[in-house]
One Martini backbone bead per residue (centre of mass of N, CA, C, O) as a GRO file, in nm:
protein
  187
    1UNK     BB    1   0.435   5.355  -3.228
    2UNK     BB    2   0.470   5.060  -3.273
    3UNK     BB    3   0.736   4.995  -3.135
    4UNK     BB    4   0.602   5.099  -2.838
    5UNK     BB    5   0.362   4.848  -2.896
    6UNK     BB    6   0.533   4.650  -2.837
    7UNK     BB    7   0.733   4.679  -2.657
    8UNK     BB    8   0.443   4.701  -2.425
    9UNK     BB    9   0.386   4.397  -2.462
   10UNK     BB   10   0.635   4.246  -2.416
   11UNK     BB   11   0.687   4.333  -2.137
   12UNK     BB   12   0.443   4.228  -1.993
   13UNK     BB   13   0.477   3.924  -2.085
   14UNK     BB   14   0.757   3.888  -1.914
   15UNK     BB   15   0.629   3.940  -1.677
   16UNK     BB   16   0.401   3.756  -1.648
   17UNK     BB   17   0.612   3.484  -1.665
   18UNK     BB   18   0.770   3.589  -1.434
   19UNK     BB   19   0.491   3.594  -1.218
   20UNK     BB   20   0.502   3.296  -1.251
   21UNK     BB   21   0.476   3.025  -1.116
   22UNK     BB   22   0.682   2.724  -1.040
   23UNK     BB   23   0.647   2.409  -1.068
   24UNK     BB   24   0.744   2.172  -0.843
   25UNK     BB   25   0.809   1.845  -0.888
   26UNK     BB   26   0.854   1.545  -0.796
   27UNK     BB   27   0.995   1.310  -0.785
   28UNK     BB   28   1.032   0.959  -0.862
   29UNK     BB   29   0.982   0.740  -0.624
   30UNK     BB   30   1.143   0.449  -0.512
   31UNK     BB   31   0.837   0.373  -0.385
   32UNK     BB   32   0.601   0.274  -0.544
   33UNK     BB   33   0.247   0.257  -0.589
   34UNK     BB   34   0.015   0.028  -0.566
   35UNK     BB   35  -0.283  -0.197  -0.652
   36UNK     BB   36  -0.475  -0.478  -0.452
   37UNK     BB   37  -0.710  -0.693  -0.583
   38UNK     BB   38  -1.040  -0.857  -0.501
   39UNK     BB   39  -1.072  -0.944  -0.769
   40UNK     BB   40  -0.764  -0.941  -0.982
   41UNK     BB   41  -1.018  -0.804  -1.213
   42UNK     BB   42  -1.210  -0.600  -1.079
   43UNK     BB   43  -1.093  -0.300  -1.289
   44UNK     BB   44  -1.002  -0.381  -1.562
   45UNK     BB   45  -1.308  -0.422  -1.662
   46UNK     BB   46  -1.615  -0.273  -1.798
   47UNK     BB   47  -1.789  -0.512  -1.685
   48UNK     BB   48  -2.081  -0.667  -1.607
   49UNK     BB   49  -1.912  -0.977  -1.615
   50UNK     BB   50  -1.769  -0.849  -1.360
   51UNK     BB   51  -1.654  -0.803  -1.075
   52UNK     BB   52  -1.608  -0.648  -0.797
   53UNK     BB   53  -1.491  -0.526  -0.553
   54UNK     BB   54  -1.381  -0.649  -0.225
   55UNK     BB   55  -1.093  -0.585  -0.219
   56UNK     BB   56  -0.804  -0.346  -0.111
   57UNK     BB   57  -0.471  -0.251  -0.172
   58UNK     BB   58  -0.240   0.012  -0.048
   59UNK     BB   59   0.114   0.044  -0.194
   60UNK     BB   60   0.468   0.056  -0.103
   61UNK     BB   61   0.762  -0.073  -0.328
   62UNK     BB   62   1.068  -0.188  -0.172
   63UNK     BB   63   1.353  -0.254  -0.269
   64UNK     BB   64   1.635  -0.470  -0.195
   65UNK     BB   65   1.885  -0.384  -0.293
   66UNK     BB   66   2.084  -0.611  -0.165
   67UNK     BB   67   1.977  -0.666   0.108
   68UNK     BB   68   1.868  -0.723   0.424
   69UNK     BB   69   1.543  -0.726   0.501
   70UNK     BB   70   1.472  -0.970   0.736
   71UNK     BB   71   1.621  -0.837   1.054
   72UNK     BB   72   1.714  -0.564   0.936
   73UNK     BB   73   1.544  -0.379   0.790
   74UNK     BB   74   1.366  -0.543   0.915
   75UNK     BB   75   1.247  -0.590   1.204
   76UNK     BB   76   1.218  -0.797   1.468
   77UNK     BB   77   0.917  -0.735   1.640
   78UNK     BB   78   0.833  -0.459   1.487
   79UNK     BB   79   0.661  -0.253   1.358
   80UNK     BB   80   0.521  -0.266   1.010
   81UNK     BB   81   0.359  -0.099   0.720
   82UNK     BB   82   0.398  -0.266   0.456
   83UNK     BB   83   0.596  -0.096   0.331
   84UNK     BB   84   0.624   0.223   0.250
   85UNK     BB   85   0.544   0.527   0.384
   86UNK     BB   86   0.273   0.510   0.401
   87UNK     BB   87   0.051   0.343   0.513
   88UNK     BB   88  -0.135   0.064   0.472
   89UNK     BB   89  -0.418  -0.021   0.286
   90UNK     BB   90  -0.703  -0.152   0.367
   91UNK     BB   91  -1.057  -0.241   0.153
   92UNK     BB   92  -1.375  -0.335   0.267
   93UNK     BB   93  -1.678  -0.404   0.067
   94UNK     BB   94  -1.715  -0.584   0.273
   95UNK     BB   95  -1.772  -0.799   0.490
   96UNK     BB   96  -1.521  -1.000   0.731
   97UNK     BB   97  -1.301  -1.254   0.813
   98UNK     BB   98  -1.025  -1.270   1.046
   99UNK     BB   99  -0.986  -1.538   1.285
  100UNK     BB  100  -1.295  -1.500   1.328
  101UNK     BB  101  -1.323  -1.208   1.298
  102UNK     BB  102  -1.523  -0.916   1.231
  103UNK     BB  103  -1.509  -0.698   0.937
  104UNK     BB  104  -1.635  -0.403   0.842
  105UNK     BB  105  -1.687  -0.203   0.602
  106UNK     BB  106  -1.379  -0.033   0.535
  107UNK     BB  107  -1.077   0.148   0.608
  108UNK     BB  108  -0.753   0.040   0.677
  109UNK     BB  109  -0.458  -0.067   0.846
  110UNK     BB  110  -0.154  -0.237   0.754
  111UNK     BB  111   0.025  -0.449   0.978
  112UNK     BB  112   0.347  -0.575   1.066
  113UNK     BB  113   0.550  -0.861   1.291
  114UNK     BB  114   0.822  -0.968   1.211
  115UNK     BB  115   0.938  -1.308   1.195
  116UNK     BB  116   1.125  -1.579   1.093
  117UNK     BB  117   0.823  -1.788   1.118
  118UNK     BB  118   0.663  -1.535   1.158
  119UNK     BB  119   0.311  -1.332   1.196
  120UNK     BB  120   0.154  -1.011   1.253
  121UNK     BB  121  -0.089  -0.920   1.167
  122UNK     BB  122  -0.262  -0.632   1.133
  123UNK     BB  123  -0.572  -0.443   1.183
  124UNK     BB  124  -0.637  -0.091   1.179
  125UNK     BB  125  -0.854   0.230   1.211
  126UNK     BB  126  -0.592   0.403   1.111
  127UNK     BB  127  -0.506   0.649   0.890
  128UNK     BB  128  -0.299   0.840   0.730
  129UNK     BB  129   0.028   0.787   0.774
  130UNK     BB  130   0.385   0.750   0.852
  131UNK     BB  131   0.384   0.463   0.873
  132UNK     BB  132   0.444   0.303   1.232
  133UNK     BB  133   0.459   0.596   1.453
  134UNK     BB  134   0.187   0.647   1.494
  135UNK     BB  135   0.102   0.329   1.619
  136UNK     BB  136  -0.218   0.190   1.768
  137UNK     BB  137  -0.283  -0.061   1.958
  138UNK     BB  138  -0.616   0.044   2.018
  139UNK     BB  139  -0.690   0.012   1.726
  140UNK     BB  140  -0.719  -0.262   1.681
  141UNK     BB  141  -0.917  -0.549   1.507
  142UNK     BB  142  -0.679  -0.721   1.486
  143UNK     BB  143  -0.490  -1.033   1.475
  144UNK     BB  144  -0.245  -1.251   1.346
  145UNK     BB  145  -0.104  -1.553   1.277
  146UNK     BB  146   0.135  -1.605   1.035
  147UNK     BB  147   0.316  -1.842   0.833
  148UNK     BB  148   0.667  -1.844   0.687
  149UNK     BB  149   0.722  -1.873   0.331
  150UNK     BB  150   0.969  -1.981   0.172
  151UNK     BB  151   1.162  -1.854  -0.130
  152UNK     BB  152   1.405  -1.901  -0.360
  153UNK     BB  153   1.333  -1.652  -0.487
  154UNK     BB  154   1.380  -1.334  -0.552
  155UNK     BB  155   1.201  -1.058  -0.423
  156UNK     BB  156   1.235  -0.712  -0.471
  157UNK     BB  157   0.944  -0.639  -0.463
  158UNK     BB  158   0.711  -0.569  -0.283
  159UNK     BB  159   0.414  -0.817  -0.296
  160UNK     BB  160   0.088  -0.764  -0.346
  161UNK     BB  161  -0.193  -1.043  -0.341
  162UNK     BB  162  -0.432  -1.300  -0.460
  163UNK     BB  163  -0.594  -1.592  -0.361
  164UNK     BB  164  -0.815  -1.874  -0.414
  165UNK     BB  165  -1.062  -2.072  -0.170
  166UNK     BB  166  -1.312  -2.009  -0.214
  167UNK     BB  167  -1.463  -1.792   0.040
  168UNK     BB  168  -1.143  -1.741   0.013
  169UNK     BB  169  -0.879  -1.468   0.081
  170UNK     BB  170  -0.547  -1.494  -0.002
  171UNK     BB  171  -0.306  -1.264   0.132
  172UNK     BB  172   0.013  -1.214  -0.038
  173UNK     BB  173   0.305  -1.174   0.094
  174UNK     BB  174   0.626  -1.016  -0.059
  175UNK     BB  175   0.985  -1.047   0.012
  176UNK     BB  176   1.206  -1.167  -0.082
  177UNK     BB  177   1.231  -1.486   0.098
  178UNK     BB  178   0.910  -1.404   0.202
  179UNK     BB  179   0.608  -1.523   0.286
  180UNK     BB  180   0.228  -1.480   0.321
  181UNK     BB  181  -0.081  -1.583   0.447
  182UNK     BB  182  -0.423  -1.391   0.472
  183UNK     BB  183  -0.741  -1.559   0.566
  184UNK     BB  184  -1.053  -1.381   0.381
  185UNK     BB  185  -1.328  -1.401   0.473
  186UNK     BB  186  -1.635  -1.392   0.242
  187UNK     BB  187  -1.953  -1.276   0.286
   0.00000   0.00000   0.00000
């Protein structure tokens, strides 16, 4: 009687085990997401004496792996979502002004069009997007063109930074051979 209370117990285990779904994880995506904040500590530590968040920044950063990519792999003259995968969001906790334009708090896609020596920012309303595809250009509320700042070193992976100039924060794109930078007034 033992032998066949274990067997039915064994049993039920194996159906239950076999039963459960299993999960399949996604592998690690090629273009991890990273997060830049202005200012760039302001999340680092929960002390009082850290400033809030006033800008954040949510992309993918695809790496350059011997491409050539301004001109090639982003081609000159179309939109383009600033990293890879979804579209790059950018967050603004305080109303800002960026060239002349006041854009109030709340989040945005951030797009650009990058030219060999110039660049065109865009800030869209349209959120949750993947890429560029469906990027509607009645939804911006920025354009701003900046200029492209070449560097010696090249930038592996898409990064993006901030520095600061008085009440401007400077959001700095790099990648391969190209920065940018676009000055966002922090009222």
């Amino acid at each position: 009687m033992k032998k066949l209370s274990l067997l039915a117990v064994t049993l039920f285990a194996a159906f239950t085990v076999q039963a459960q779904e299993v999960v399949k994880f996604a592998p690690l995506d090629a273009s991890p997401v990273d997060i830049a904040y202005f200012p760039n500590k302001a999340v680092k530590f929960k002390k009082t004496d850290n400033p809030s968040p006033v800008i954040k920044v949510i992309y993918a950063r695809p790496s350059a792996k011997g491409r050539a990519i301004f001109g090639d792999l982003i081609k000159y003259g179309e939109v383009w979502r600033v990293g890879a995968n979804e579209n790059t969001e950018i967050k603004f906790y305080k109303p800002v002004t960026i060239d002349g334009k006041k854009i109030p708090a709340g989040t945005y896609s951030l797009f650009a069009i990058p030219e060999k020596d110039k660049w065109t920012i865009i800030i869209n309303k349209e959120i949750d997007l993947w890429g560029a595809y469906a990027y509607d250009e009645s939804k911006d509320l920025v354009r701003v063109s900046v200029p492209v700042k070449p560097v010696s070193n090249v930038i592996e992976a898409l990064s993006i930074a901030f520095t600061t100039q008085g009440s401007v924060a400077n959001l700095v794109i790099g990648w391969d051979k190209t920065t940018v930078e676009v000055p966002i007034t922090i009222k």
